[in-house]
Amino acid sequence: MRKGDYQGSRHASRVYDDVAVFATRGEGCEVTYRKHGQGTRSVADLAVVGLGYVGLPLAREAARAGLEVVGLDVSTAVVDALNGGRSHVDDVSDVDVSTMLDAGFRATTDGSELGQADKVVICVPTPLSEDDGPDLGPVRAAAGVVSRHLRRGMLVVLESTTYPGTTEEVLAPILEDSGLKAGVDFNLAFSPERTDPGNATFGVHNTPKVVGGYTAACTQRAAAFYGKFVETVVMARGTREAETAKLLENTYRHVNIALVNEMARFCHELDIDLWDVIGLAATKPFGYQAFYPGPGVGGHCIPIDPNYLSHSVQVKLGYPFRFVQLAQEINASMPNYVARRAQDILNSEAKAVNGATILLLGVTYKPNIADLRESPAVPLAKRLEELGAIVQFHDPYVTTWQVDGHPVGRVPDLDEALSAADLTILLQGHSAYDFASIAAAAKRVLDTRGVVPAASTVERL
Ligand SMILES: NC(=O)c1ccc[n+]([C@@H]2O[C@H](COP(=O)([O-])OP(=O)(O)OC[C@H]3O[C@@H](n4cnc5c(N)ncnc54)[C@H](O)[C@@H]3O)[C@@H](O)[C@H]2O)c1
């Protein structure tokens, strides 16, 4: 049996005590037992490294469960704001931060504080490098700090999305530079983050948590830890399965979004309402999940994570992951496609894009949050400006917005701007928008989300 092997996944829900368990790689669970709160008391139960969209909600949930939490971040601005009771993350309010501070949470830039913690969870970014490959710089840097302060008996978990093998091939050797051995002197695991910013139904506590350990014992320890504040913990065979599960989830979304984006093009040519088609298909109670077209994909998951998987396949096996390549090509072409549709609409009114005023509504990458990362609104605005359009924007969540290093004008009065613009493009269906009023006030609307009521002046993607 290989290390960490459970011969299939098992579900665990608040079943374990929080114990330090160690086993030699490839062998069963054995050796030490140290119940939390007994023996030498650590200053913190948990240290979260990287206090962003993933790390801060995790720290909040652990603090709510009564754990003493310290947060480490390289950004002084983030640390100072949190210690001052201010949140920079959509799903965590200032009140949440104050409650966390009252419960003993504190943020720091001092890596030596890690040495005081029982468990360390790494939630730092995993961006793309210049050549669109994985950039593990922040993971390596965070691992280096953990390594310098690693103690016998610690549990270290990586949550950052990454390619299969990272925990074993990159993280473990850096941590072992400490002189301690993974799975023997400390527990090591990977647990993919599934956070969905803006999702009011599913948060850290009720989204099943996948954990895969360096050894079977590491999996158990990590499951025990997350079981304190997550309702359902699912154990993977090992770290690679847990790493790959996350990439499968995001690649699945990427590919299915690309499928409907490609369909949006030919359905338009064939005069078929794709939103109606999707609504019809979605009445099938099995075997189908609805995905919707849009102006492109954004955020730090869908446009980036599949690259980690395709890069890994290409580098390790020497052949391409063709689904990912195709999905990337289609999704990345959507902003230009939307610009072309804008051009066609204006053309039908005997107007040119050059000199036309085009109002973009909703420039964040998903509805009802302020997150602008990788938003497809940016390449669209860039393309429209290249064509000579006067681009304006409105977004209830965004006050200033830059494209290519220069600010885009935010309209002060939405109603006035709607009636003045030659074309309004709805990019994000924020629930704060009254879509019927938009349809009534605007001269022409290009609706990329299928939410604006039908009218002779409204065209869907
Ligand atoms: N945001 C999401 O919706 C989401 C969902 C699932 C998975 N993920 C993954 O989770 C990971 C974190 O993403 P995020 O959205 O929280 O990123 P983020 O940019 O919101 O936050 C990361 C934080 O880490 C800090 N940081 C960077 N390097 C550091 C270091 N060496 N030591 C300490 N702190 C450091 C940054 O200052 C920042 O505050 C990424 O791998 C991402 O792909 C994100």
mmCIF file of C-alpha atoms in Angstrom, residues 86 95 120 202 266:
data_model
loop_
_atom_site.group_PDB
_atom_site.id
_atom_site.type_symbol
_atom_site.label_atom_id
_atom_site.label_comp_id
_atom_site.label_asym_id
_atom_site.label_seq_id
_atom_site.Cartn_x
_atom_site.Cartn_y
_atom_site.Cartn_z
ATOM 1 C CA ARG A 86 -11.104 46.730 9.221
ATOM 2 C CA VAL A 95 -17.836 43.540 12.726
ATOM 3 C CA VAL A 120 -0.085 26.316 10.374
ATOM 4 C CA PHE A 202 -22.042 28.034 1.390
ATOM 5 C CA PHE A 266 -23.521 30.240 -33.271
#
